Coordinates of C-alpha atoms in Angstrom, one line a residue:
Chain A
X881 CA 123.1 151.6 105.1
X882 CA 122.7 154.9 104.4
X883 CA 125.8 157.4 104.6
X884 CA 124.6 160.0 106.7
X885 CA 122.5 158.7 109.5
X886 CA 120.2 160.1 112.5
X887 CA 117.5 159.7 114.6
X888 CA 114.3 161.4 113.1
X889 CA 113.3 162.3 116.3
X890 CA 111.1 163.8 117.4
X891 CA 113.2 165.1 120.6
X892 CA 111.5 166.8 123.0
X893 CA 113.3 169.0 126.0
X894 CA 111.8 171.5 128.5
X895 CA 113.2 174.9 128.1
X896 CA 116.6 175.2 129.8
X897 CA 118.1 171.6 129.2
X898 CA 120.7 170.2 127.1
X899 CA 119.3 169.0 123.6
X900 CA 121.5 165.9 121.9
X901 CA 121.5 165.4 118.6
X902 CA 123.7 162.3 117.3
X903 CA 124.7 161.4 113.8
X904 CA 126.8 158.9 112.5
X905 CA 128.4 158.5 109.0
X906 CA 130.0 155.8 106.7
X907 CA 132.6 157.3 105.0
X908 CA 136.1 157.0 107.0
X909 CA 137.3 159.4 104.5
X910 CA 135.4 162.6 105.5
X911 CA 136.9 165.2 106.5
X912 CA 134.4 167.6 107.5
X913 CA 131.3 167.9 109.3
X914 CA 128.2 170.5 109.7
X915 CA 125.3 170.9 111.7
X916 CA 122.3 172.7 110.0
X917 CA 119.5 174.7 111.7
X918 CA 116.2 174.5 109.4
X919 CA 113.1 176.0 111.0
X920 CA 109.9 174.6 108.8
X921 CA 109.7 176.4 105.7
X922 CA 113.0 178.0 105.7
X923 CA 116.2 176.5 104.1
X924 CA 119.1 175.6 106.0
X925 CA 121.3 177.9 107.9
X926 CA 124.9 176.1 108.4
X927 CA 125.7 176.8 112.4
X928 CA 128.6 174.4 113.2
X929 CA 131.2 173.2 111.5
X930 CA 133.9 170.8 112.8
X931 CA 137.1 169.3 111.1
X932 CA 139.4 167.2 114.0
X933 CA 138.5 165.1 116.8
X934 CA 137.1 166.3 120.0
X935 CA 135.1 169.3 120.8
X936 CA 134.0 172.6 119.0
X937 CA 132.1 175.1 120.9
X938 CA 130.2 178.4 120.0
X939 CA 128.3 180.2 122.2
X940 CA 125.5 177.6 123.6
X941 CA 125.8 175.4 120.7
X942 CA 129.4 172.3 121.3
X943 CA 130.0 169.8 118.3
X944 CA 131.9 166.6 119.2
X945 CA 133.5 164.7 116.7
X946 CA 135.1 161.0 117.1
X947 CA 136.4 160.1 113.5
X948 CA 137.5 156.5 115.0
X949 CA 133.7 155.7 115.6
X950 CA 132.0 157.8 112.8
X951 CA 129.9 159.6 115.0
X952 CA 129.1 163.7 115.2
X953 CA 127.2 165.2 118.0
X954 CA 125.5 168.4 118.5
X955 CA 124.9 170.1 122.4
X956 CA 122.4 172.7 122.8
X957 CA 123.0 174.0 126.2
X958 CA 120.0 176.5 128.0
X959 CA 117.5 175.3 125.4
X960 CA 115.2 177.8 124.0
X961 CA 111.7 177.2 122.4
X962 CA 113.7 179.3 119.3
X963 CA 115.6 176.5 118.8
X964 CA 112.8 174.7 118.0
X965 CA 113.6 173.4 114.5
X966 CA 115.3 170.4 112.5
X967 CA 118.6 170.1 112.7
X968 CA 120.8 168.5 109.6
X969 CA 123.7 167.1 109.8
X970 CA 126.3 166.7 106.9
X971 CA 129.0 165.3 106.0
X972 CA 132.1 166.6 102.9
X973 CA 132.5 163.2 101.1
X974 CA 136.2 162.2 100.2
X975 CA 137.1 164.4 97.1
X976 CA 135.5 167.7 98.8
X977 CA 133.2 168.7 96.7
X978 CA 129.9 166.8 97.5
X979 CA 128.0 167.0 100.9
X980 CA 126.1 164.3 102.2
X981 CA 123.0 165.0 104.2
X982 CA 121.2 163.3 107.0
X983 CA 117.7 163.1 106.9
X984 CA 117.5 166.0 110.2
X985 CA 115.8 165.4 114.0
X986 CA 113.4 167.3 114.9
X987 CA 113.7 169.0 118.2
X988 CA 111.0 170.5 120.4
X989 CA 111.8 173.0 123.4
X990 CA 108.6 173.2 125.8
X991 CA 108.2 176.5 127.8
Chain D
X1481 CA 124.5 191.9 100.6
X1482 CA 121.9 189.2 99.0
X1483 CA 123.8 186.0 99.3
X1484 CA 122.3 183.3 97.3
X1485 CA 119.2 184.2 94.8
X1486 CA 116.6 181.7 93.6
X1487 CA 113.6 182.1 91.3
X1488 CA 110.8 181.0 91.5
X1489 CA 109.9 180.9 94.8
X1490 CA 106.5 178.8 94.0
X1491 CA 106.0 176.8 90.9
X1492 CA 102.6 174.5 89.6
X1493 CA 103.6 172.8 86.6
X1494 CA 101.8 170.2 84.3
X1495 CA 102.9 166.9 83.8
X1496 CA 105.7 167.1 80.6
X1497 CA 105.7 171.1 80.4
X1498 CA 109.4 172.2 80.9
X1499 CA 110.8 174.8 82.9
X1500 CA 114.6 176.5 84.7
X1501 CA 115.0 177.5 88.0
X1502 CA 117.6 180.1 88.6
X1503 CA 120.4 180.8 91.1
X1504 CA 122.4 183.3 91.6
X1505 CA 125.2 184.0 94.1
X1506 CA 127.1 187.2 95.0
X1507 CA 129.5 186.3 97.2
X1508 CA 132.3 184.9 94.7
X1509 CA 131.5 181.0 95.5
X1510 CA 133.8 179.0 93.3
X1511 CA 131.6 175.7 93.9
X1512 CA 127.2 176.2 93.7
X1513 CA 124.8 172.8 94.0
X1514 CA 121.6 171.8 93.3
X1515 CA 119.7 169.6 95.8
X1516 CA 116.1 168.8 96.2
X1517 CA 114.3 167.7 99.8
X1518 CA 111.9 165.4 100.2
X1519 CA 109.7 164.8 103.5
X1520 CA 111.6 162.1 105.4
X1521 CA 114.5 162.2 102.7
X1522 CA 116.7 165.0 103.8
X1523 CA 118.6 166.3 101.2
X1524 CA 119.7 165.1 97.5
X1525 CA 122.0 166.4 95.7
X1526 CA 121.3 166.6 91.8
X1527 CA 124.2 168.6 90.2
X1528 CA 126.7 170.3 91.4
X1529 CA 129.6 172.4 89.8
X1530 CA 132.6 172.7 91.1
X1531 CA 134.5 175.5 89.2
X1532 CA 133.1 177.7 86.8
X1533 CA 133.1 175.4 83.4
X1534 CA 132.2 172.3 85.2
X1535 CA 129.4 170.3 85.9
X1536 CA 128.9 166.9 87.2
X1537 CA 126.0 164.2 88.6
X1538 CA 124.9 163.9 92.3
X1539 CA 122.9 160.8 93.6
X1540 CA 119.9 162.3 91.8
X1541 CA 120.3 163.6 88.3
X1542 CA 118.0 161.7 86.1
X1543 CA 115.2 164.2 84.8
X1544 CA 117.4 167.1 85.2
X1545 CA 119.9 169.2 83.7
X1546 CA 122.2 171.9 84.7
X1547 CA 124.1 175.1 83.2
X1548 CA 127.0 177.4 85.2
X1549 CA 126.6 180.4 83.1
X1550 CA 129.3 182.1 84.9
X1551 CA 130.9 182.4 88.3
X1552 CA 127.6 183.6 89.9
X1553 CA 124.8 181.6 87.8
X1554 CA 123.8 178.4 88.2
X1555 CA 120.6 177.2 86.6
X1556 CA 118.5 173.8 87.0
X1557 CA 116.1 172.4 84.0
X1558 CA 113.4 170.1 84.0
X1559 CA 112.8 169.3 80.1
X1560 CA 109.7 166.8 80.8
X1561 CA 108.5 167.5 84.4
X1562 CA 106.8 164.3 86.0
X1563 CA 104.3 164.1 89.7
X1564 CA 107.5 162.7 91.2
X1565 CA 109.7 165.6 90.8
X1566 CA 107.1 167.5 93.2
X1567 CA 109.8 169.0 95.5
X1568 CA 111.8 171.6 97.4
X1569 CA 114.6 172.5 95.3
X1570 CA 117.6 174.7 97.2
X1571 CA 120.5 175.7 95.1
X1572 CA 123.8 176.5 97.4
X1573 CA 127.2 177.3 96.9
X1574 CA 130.4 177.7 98.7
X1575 CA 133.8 179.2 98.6
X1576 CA 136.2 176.5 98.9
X1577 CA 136.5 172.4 99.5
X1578 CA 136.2 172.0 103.6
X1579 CA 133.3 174.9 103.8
X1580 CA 129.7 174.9 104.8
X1581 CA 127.0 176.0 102.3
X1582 CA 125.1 179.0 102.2
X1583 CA 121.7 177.9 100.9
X1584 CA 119.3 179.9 98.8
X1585 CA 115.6 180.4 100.0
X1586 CA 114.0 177.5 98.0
X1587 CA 112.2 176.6 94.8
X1588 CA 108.5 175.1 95.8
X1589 CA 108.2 172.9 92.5
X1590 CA 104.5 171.0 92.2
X1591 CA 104.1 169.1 89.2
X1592 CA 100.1 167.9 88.6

């Protein structure tokens, strides 16, 4: 089982949906959690970061967070073909120095 | 206000030449990392340091090998490059434990 895990995707939304990106970890430990934006042939750009159950939200972008089932999500609300890209997710293993990675989804946004 | 540095951006080396890739940071990161990415692989990390003076192994270290100069400068050395180091390499660094990363542009390393 790997640690950080998501679908590879690809997803695929018209412009102007909700995009849903899951993620689920394995380490009960963690303590926080990041979503990544990479565009192809960029590096990653860190654009959410949540630490406690529940909800985070910023601007069109909402993380959840349920530590009880190991599972992140990302919300992309009004998508944009801008937001085209992979997304990462990653997770601070116990001891807080080393970030685990997911291997990203891709998302599509038709016009 | 540069953020993280990294040289070279592109890199063709023969099998068993060496080489360092260089990162810089100016933003007064305690903690800077080394990963590589791979299609279909996400992100490995190979080193990271967590304090200026240390060093210590990620899931991925064989082949490698690191130096923290100082605060800003971390550096990542292949002595013996081989085909299946052919990579991305991204070096990052943050301020503190719970933080994200901010990444560097990228190291495109092919090794023929």
């Amino acid at each position: 089982q790997k640690e950080v895990e998501q679908n590879s995707g690809p997803l695929s939304v018209p412009e102007g949906a909700i995009a849903s990106l899951n993620c689920t970890y394995s380490d009960r430990g963690s303590q926080s959690f990041f979503w990544y934006r990479q565009y192809s042939g960029k590096s990653p750009e860190l654009i959410m970061s949540i630490y406690s159950n529940g909800d985070k939200e910023d601007g069109r972008f909402t993380a959840q967070l349920n530590k009880a089932s190991q599972y992140v999500s990302l919300l992309i609300r009004d998508s944009q073909p801008s937001d085209s890209a992979t997304y990462l997710c990653a997770v601070l293993h116990t001891g807080g120095f080393k970030t685990i990675f997911g291997a990203g989804t891709r998302l599509f946004v038709k016009a | 206000n540069a953020g993280v540095t990294q040289t070279p951006k592109f890199q063709v080396l023969k099998t068993g030449q060496s080489m360092t890739l260089q990162c810089a940071q100016d933003m007064n990161h305690n903690s800077m990392y080394w990963y590589r990415q791979d299609p279909g692989m996400g992100l490995r990390l190979i080193y990271y340091s967590a304090s200026e003076g240390t060093t210590d192994k990620g899931e991925v270290p064989n082949g490698y090998n690191v130096s923290r100069l100082n605060k800003r400068e971390f550096s990542l050395r292949l002595e013996s490059a081989a085909p299946s180091q052919t990579s991305v390499y991204f070096c990052a660094s943050k301020s503190s434990g719970l933080e994200g990363y901010t990444f560097g542009s990228g190291t495109r390393l092919t090794v023929v």
